[in-house]
Coordinates of C-alpha atoms in Angstrom, one line a residue:
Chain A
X1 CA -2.2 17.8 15.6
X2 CA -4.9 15.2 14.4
X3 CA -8.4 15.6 14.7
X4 CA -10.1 13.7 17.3
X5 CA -12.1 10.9 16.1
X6 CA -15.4 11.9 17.1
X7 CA -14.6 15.3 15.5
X8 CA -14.3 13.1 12.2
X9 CA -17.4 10.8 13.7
X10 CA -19.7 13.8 13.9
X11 CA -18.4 15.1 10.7
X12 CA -19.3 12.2 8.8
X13 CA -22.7 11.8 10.1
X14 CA -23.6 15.3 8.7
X15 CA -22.7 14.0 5.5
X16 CA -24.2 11.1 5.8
X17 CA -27.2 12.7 7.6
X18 CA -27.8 14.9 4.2
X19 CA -26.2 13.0 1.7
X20 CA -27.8 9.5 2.2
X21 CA -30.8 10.1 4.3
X22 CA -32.3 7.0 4.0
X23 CA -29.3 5.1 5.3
X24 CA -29.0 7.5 8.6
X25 CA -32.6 7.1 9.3
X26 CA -32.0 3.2 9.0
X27 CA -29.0 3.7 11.1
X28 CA -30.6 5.8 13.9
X29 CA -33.6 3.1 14.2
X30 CA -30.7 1.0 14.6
X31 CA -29.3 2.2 17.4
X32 CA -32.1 3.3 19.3
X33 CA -31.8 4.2 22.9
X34 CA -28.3 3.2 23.0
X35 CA -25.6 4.9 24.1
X36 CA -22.1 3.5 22.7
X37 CA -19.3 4.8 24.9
X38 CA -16.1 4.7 22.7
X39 CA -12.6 4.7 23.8
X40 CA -10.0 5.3 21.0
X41 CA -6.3 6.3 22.0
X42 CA -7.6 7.2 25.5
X43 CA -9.8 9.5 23.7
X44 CA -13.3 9.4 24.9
X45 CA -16.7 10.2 23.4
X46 CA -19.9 8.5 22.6
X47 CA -22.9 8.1 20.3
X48 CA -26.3 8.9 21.0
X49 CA -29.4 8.8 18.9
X50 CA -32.9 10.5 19.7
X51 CA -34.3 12.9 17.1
X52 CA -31.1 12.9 15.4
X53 CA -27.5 11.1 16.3
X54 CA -25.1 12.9 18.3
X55 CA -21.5 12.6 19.3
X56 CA -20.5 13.4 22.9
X57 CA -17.2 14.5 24.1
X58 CA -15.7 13.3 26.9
X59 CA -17.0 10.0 29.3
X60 CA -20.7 9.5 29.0
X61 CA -22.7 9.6 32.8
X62 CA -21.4 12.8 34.0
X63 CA -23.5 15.2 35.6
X64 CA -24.6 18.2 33.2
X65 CA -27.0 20.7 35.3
X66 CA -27.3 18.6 38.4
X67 CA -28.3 15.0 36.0
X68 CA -27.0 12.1 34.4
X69 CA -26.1 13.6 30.8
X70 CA -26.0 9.7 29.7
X71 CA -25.4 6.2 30.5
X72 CA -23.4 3.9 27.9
X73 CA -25.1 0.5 27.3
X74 CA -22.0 -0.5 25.6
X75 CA -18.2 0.6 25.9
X76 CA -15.7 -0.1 22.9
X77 CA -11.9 0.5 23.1
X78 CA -9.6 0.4 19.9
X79 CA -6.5 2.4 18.5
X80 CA -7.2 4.6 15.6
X81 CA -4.8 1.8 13.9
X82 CA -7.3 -0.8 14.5
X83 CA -9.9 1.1 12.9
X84 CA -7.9 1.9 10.1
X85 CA -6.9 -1.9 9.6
X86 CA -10.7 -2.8 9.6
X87 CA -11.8 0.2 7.1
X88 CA -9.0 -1.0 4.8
X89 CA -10.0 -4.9 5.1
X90 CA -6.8 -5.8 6.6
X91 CA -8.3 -7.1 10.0
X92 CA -11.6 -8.4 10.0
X93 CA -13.9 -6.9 12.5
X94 CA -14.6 -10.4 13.8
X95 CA -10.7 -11.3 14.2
X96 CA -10.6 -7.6 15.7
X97 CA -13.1 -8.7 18.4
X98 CA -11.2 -12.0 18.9
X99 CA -7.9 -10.8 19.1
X100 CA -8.7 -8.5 21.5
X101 CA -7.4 -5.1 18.9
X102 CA -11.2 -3.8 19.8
X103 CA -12.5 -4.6 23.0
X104 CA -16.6 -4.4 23.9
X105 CA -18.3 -4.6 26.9
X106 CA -21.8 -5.0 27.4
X107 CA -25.1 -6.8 28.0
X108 CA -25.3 -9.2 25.2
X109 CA -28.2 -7.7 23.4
X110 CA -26.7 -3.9 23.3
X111 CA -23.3 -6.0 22.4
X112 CA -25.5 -7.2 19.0
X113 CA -27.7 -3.8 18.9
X114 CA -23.7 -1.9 18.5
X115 CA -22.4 -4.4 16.5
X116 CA -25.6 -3.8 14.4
X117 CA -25.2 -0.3 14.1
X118 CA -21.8 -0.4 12.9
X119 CA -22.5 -2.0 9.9
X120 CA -25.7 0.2 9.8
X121 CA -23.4 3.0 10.1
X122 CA -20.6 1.2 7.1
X123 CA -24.2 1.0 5.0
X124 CA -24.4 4.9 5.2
X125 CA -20.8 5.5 5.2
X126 CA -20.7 4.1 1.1
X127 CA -23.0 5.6 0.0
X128 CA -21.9 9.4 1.4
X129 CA -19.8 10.6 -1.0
X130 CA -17.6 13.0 1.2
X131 CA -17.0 10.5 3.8
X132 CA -14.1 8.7 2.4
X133 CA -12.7 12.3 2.6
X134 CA -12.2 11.9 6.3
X135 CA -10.1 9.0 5.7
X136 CA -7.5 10.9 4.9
X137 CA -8.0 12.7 8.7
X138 CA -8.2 9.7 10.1
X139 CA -5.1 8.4 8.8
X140 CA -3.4 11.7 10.0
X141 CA -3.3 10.3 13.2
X142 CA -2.4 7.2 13.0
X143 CA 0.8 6.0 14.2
X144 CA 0.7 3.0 16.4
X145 CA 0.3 -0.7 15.5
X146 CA -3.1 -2.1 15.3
Chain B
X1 CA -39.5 -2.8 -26.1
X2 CA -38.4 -6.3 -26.1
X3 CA -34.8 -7.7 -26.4
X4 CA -33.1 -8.4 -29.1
X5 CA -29.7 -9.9 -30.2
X6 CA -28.0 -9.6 -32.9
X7 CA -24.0 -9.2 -34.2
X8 CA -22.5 -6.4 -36.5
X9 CA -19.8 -6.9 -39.5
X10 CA -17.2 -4.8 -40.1
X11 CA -16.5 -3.2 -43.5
X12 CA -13.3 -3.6 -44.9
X13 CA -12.0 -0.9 -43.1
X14 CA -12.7 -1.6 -39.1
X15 CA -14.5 1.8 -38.0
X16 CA -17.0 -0.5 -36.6
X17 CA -15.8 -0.1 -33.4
X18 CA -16.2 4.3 -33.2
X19 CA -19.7 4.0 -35.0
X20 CA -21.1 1.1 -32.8
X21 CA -19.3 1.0 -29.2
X22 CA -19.6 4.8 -28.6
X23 CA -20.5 6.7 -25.4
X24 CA -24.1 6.6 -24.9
X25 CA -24.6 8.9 -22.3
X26 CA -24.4 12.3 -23.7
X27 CA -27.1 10.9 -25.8
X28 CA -29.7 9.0 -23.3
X29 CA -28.3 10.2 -20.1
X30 CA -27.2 14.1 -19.8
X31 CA -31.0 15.5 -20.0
X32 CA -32.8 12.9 -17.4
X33 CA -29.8 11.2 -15.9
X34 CA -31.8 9.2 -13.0
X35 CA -31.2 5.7 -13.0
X36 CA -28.8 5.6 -16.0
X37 CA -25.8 3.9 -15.8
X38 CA -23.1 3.4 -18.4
X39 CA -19.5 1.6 -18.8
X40 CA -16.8 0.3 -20.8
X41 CA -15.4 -3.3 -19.5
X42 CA -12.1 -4.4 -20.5
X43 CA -10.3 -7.9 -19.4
X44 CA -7.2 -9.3 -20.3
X45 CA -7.1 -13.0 -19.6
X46 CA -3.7 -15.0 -20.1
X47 CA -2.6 -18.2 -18.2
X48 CA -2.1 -16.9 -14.8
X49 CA -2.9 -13.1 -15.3
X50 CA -6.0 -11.4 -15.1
X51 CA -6.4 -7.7 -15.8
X52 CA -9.5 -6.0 -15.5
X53 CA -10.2 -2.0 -16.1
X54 CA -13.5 -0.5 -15.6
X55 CA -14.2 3.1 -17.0
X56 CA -18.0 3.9 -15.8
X57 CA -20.5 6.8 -15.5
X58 CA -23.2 5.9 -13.3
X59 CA -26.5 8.3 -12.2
X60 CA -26.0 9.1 -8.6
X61 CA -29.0 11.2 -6.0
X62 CA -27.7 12.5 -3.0
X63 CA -30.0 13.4 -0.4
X64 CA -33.1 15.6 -2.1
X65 CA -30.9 17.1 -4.7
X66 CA -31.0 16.5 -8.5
X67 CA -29.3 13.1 -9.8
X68 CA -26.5 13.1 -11.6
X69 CA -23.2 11.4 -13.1
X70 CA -20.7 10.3 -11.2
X71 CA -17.4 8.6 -12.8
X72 CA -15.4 5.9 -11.5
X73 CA -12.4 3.8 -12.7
X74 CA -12.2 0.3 -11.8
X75 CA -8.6 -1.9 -11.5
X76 CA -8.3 -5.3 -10.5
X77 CA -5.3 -7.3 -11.3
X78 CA -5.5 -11.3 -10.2
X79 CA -1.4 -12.3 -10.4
X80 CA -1.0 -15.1 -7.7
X81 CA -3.9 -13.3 -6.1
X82 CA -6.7 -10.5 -6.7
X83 CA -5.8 -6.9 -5.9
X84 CA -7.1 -3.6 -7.2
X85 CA -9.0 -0.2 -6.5
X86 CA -12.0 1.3 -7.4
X87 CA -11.6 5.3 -8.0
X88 CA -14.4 7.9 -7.8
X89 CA -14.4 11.5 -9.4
X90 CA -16.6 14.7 -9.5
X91 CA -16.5 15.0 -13.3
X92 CA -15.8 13.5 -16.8
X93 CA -15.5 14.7 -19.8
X94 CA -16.6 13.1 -23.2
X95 CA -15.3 14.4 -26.7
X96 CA -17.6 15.7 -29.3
X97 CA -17.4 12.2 -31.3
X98 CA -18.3 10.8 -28.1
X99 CA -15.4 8.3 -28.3
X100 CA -13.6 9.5 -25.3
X101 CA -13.9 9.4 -22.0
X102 CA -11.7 11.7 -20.1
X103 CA -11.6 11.0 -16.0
X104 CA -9.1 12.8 -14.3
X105 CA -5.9 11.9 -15.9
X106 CA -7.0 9.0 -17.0
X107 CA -9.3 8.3 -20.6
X108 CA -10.5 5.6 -22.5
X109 CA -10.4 6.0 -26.3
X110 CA -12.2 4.4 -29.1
X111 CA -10.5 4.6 -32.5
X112 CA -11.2 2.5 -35.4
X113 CA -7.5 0.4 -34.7
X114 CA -9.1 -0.1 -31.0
X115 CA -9.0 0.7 -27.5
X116 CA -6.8 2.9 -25.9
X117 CA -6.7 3.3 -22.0
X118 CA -4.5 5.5 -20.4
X119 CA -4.8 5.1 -16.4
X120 CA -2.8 7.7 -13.9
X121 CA -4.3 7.1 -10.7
X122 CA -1.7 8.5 -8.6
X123 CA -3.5 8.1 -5.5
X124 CA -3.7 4.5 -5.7
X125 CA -0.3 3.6 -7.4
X126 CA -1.7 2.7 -10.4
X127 CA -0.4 3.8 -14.0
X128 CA -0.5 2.8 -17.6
X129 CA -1.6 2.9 -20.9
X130 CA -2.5 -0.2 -22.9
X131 CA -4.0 -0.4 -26.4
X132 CA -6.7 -3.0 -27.2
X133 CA -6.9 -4.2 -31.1
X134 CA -9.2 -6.7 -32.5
X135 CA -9.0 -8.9 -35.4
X136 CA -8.5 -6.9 -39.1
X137 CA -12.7 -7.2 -39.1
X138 CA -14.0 -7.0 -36.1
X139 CA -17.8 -8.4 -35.4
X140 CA -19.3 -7.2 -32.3
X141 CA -22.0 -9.4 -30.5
X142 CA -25.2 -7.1 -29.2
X143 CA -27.7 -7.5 -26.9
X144 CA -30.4 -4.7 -26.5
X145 CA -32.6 -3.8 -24.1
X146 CA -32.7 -6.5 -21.9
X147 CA -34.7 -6.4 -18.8
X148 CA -33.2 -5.8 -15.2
X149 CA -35.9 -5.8 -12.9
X150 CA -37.8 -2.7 -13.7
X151 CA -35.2 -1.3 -16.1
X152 CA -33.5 -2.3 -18.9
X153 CA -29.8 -2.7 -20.1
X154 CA -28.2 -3.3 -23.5
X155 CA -24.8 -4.8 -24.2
X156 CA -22.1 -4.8 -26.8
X157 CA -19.0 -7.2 -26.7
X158 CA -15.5 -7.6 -29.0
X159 CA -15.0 -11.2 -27.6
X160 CA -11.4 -11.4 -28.9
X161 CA -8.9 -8.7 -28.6
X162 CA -5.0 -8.2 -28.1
X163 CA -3.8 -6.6 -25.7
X164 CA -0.3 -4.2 -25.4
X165 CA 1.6 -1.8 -23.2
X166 CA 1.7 -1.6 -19.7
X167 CA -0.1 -1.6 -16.2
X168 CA 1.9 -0.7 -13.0
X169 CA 0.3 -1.5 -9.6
X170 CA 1.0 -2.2 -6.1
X171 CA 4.9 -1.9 -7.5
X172 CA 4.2 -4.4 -9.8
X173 CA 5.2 -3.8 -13.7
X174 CA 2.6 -5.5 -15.9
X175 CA 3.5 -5.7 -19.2
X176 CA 1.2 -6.8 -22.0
X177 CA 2.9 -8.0 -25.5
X178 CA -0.7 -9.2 -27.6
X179 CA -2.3 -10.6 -24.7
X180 CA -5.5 -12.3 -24.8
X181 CA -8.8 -9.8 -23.8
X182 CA -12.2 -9.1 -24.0
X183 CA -13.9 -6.1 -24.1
X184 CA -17.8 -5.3 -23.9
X185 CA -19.6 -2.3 -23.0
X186 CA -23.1 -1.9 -21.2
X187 CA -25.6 1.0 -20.8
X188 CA -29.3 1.4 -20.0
X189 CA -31.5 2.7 -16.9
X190 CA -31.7 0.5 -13.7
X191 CA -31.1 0.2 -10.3
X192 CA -28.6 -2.0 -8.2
X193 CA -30.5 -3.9 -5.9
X194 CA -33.8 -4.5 -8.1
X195 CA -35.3 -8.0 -8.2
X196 CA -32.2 -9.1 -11.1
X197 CA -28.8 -11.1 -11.4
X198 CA -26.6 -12.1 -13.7
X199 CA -23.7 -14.1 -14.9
X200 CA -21.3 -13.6 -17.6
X201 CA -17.9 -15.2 -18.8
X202 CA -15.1 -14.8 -21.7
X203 CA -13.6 -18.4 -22.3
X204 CA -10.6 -17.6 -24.4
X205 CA -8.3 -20.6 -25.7
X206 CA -4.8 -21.0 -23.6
X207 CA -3.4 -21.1 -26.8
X208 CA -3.0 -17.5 -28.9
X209 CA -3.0 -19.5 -32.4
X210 CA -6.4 -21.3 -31.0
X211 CA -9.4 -19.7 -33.3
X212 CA -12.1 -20.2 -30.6
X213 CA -13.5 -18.0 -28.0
X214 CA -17.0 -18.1 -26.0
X215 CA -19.2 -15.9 -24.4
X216 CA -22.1 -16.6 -22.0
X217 CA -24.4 -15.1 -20.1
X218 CA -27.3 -15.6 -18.2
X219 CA -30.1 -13.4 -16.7
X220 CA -31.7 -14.6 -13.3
X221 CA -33.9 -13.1 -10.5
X222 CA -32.8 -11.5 -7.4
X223 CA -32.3 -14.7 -5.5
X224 CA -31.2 -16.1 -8.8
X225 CA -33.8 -19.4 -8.5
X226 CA -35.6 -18.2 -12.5
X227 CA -33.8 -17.9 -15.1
X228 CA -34.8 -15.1 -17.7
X229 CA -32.7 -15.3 -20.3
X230 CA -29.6 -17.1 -21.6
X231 CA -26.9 -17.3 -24.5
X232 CA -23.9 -18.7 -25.4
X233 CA -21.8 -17.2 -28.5
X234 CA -19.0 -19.3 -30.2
X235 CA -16.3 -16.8 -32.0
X236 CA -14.0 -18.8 -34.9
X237 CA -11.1 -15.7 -35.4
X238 CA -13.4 -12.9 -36.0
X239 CA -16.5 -14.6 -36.7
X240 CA -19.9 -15.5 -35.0
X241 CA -19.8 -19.2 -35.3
X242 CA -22.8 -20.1 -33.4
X243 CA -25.0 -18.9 -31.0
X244 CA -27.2 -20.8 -28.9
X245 CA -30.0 -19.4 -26.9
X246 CA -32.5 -20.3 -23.7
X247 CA -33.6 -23.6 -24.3
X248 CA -31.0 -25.2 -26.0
X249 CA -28.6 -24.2 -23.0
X250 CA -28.0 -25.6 -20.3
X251 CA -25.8 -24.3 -17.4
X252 CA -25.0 -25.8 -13.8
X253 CA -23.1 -25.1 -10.8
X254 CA -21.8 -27.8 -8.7
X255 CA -19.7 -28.0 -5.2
X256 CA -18.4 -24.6 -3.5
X257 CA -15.1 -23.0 -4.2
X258 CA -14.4 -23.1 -0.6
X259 CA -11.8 -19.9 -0.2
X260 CA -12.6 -16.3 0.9
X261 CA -12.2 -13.7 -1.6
X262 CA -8.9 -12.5 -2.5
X263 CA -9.8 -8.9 -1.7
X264 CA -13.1 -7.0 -1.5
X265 CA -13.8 -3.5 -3.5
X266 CA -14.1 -0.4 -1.8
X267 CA -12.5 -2.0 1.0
X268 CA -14.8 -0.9 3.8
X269 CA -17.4 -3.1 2.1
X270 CA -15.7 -6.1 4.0
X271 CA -17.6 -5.0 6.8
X272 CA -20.6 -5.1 5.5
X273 CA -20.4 -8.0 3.3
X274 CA -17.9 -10.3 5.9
X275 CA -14.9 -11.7 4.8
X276 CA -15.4 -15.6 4.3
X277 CA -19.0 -16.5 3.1
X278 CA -18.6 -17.2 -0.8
X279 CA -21.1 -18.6 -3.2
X280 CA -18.7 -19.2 -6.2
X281 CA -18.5 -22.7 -6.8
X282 CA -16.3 -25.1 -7.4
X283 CA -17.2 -25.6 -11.0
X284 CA -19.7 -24.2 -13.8
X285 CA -20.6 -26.4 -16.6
X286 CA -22.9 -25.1 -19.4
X287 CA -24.0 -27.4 -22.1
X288 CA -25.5 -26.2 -25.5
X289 CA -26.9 -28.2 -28.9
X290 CA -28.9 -27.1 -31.8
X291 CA -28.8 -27.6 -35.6
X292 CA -25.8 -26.0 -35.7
X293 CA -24.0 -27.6 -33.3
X294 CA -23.0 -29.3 -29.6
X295 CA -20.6 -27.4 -26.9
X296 CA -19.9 -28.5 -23.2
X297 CA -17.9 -25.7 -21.5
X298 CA -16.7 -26.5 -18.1
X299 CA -15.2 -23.5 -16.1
X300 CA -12.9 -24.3 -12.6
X301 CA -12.8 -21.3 -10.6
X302 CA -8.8 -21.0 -8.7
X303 CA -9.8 -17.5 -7.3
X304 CA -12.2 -14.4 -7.0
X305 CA -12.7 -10.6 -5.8
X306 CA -15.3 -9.2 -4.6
X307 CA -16.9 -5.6 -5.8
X308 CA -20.0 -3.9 -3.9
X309 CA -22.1 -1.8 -5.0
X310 CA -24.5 -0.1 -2.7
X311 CA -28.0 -1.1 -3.1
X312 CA -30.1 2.0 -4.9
X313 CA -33.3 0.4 -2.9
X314 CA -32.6 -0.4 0.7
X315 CA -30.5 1.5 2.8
X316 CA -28.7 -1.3 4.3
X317 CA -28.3 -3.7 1.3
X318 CA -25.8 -4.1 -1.2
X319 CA -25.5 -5.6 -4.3
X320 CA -22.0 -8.2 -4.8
X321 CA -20.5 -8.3 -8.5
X322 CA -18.1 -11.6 -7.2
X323 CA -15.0 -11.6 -10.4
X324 CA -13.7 -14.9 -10.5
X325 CA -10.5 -16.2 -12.6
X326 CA -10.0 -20.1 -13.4
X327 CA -9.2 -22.4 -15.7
X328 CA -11.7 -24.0 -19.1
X329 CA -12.5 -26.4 -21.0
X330 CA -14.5 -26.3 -23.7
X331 CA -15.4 -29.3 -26.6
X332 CA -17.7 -29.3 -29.1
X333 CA -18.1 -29.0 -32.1
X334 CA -19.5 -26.7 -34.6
X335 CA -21.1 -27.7 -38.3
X336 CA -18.1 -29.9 -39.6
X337 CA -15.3 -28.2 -37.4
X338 CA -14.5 -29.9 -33.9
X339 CA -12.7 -28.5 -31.3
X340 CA -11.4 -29.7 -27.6
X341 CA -9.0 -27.0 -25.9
X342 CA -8.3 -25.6 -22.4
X343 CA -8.4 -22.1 -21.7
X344 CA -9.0 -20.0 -19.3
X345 CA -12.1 -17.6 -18.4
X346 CA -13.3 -14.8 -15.9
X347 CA -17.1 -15.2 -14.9
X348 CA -18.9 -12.4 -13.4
X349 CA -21.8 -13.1 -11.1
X350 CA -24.1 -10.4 -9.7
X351 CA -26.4 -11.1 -7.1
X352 CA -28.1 -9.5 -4.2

């Protein structure tokens, strides 16, 4: 069975968190006080920053000890083939967007503020060298068109 | 320390090559290896066909540990478009003589007959072995210790080899029977992303029984807007025919290619760096006079690919080696020997 993707998100922000520190400090000023809910495959989790980033499993705004755990300013829903596609510069994120193959909703400034931290997040991705690693994962589980 | 330039003779017998273009990191790199960065270029340039291998060692810091030397193998191949793949490993070895570089299964060599590469990336398709000779006496153009931003970089170049054997990628057989190439080799301690860019190109005549070949290059800024050094180098077979420096060159861009890049190197880059905005433009023309001589080279990029390099200074900045392919022409002439041929060239231009 593949591993869910936000088993391979968290993973890869450990690396990046002590590989490339610089780059995961840039990219958790980035996101801020944004929560990105992400939908991929009908899996669901989402990314969180604070003192350090965190993925969560499962929808964000449930109720953990009697309070909302989180809100999501943004929600994105893709295929693990449409991330796949983009990482390997088949699809251009833009013409992801456009073509509907990722779908965002949001107000428009956390729409900009996630798009920001995904290229934030691409920045720190190069330059931690056991991330491309997780490729390999990713592509595990890939089996549907993008 | 202040650059210099200068060109090296072979001896009858060519061992120029193992006593001049040898490894230089074991040397200058294995005891403090921050900032250091070392490779061996090679580019094989025929009408249509561009083949360009990259064997590199380049200082790396992860988080608060010690820097060190990581390896990675470059292959692009432009054949109706660019494709290629950039390979990184955990180790390299280099020989005793310090004339090979072993990476994986893959290893450049440096004999005094040549260059031989043997490539086996298996995870990226990509296999061969080719063998790199230059003329019977081989002269190499150098450039030391030129500045790059805060550090400094030195540069040898063969500007005229031929090239044999075979390259296999993306399915594609790609073989080489004395093919036109170029070959230079660049080492020194600095740091992508510091305020410095540059341009390069091989011009090599269309024509195999055509004597002439140029080389050019020019150091710039960050934002490329000064201009800190520059040289052109006119080869006749195996010798240094002229060369013309600063002043008495003159080189301009004009118009904008107008197409995307063929493909973008490590592909997640695209992200980052988009996939249509394109600075190369539509034509370069550098002009150069002196006692010596007059040469007007004109350069029409058809194509280009795009390699990134994270930036070693900002987290969130990366630095954009664009390779482009096109067509030459270049007329001149030199003491009482004229020339007008086309050719065709690869430029490389660095910038961000």
């Amino acid at each position: 069975m593949a591993e869910p993707v936000g088993s391979l998100l968290r993973r890869s922000l450990d690396h990046v968190e002590h590989e490339a520190p610089a780059s995961y400090r840039h990219l958790l000023d980035t996101l801020g006080p944004l929560v990105i809910g992400i939908d991929v495959d009908g899996e669901r989790f989402a990314l969180r920053g604070g003192a350090r980033l965190e993925v969560i499993d499962g929808r964000v705004g449930g109720m953990v000890d009697g309070v909302i755990d989180a809100v999501a300013g943004t929600h994105v829903a893709l295929s693990r083939a449409a991330i796949l596609a983009v990482l390997d510069a088949e699809l251009g994120l833009a013409e992801a967007v456009e073509t509907g193959r990722i779908a965002v909703r949001g107000r428009l400034d956390d729409v900009v503020r996630t798009h920001d931290t995904l290229i934030a997040y691409a920045h720190a991705a190069v330059r931690a060298p056991s991330v491309p690693a997780l490729m390999a994962q990713l592509r595990g589980g890939s089996g549907g068109a993008p | 320390m202040s650059a210099t330039t200068s060109t090296t003779r072979s001896p009858a017998v060519p061992a120029v090559l193992p006593s001049h273009d040898f490894l230089r990191t074991p040397l200058l790199a294995t005891a403090r290896p921050e900032g250091f960065k070392e490779w061996h270029h090679f580019l094989v340039q025929t009408r249509g066909r561009r083949i360009l291998i990259n064997f590199s060692l380049m200082s790396e810091t992860l988080g608060a540990g010690p820097p060190r030397l990581v390896p990675r193998i470059i292959v692009v191949v432009h054949d109706g478009r660019w494709t290629g793949a950039v390979e990184r490993f955990a180790d390299a070895d280099v020989s005793a003589d310090l004339c090979t570089l072993s990476v994986g299964g893959s290893r450049m060599h440096i004999d005094p007959d040549g260059f031989r590469v043997v490539l086996d990336l298996p995870d990226r398709h990509i296999h061969g072995e080719l063998l790199f000779t230059p003329g019977r006496r081989p002269s190499l153009g150098r450039v030391n210790n030129q500045p790059v931003g805060a550090g400094r970089i030195s540069w040898l170049f063969v500007p005229r080899l031929t090239a044999t054997g075979r390259l296999r990628i993306d399915g594609v057989e790609h073989r080489l029977d004395g093919d036109a190439a170029y070959h230079d080799h660049n080492w020194g301690r600095f740091r992508w992303g510091d305020d410095f860019g540059w341009e390069w190109g091989s011009i090599l005549p269309a024509d195999p029984a055509d004597p002439w070949s140029v080389v050019f290059t020019r150091k710039t800024d960050r934002r490329r807007l000064r201009c800190l050094s520059q040289a052109l180098y006119v080869w006749h077979h195996d010798e240094l025919a002229a060369m013309f420096r600063d002043s008495a060159v003159r080189m301009e861009s004009s118009g904008l290619l107008g197409r995307p890049p063929d493909c973008t190197l490590p592909a997640p880059m695209r992200l980052v760096l988009g996939s249509e905005a394109s600075d190369v433009p539509a034509a370069l023309t550098i002009t150069a006079s002196s006692a010596v001589g007059t040469l007007e080279v004109v350069f029409r990029p058809d194509s280009h690919a795009r390699l990134a390099q994270p930036s070693e200074l900002h987290p969130a900045r990366s630095v954009v080696l664009s390779e482009i392919s096109g067509t030459a022409r270049v007329r001149g002439s030199i003491g009482d020997r004229g020339f007008d041929a086309p050719g065709t060239g690869v430029v490389e231009v660095l910038h961000g």
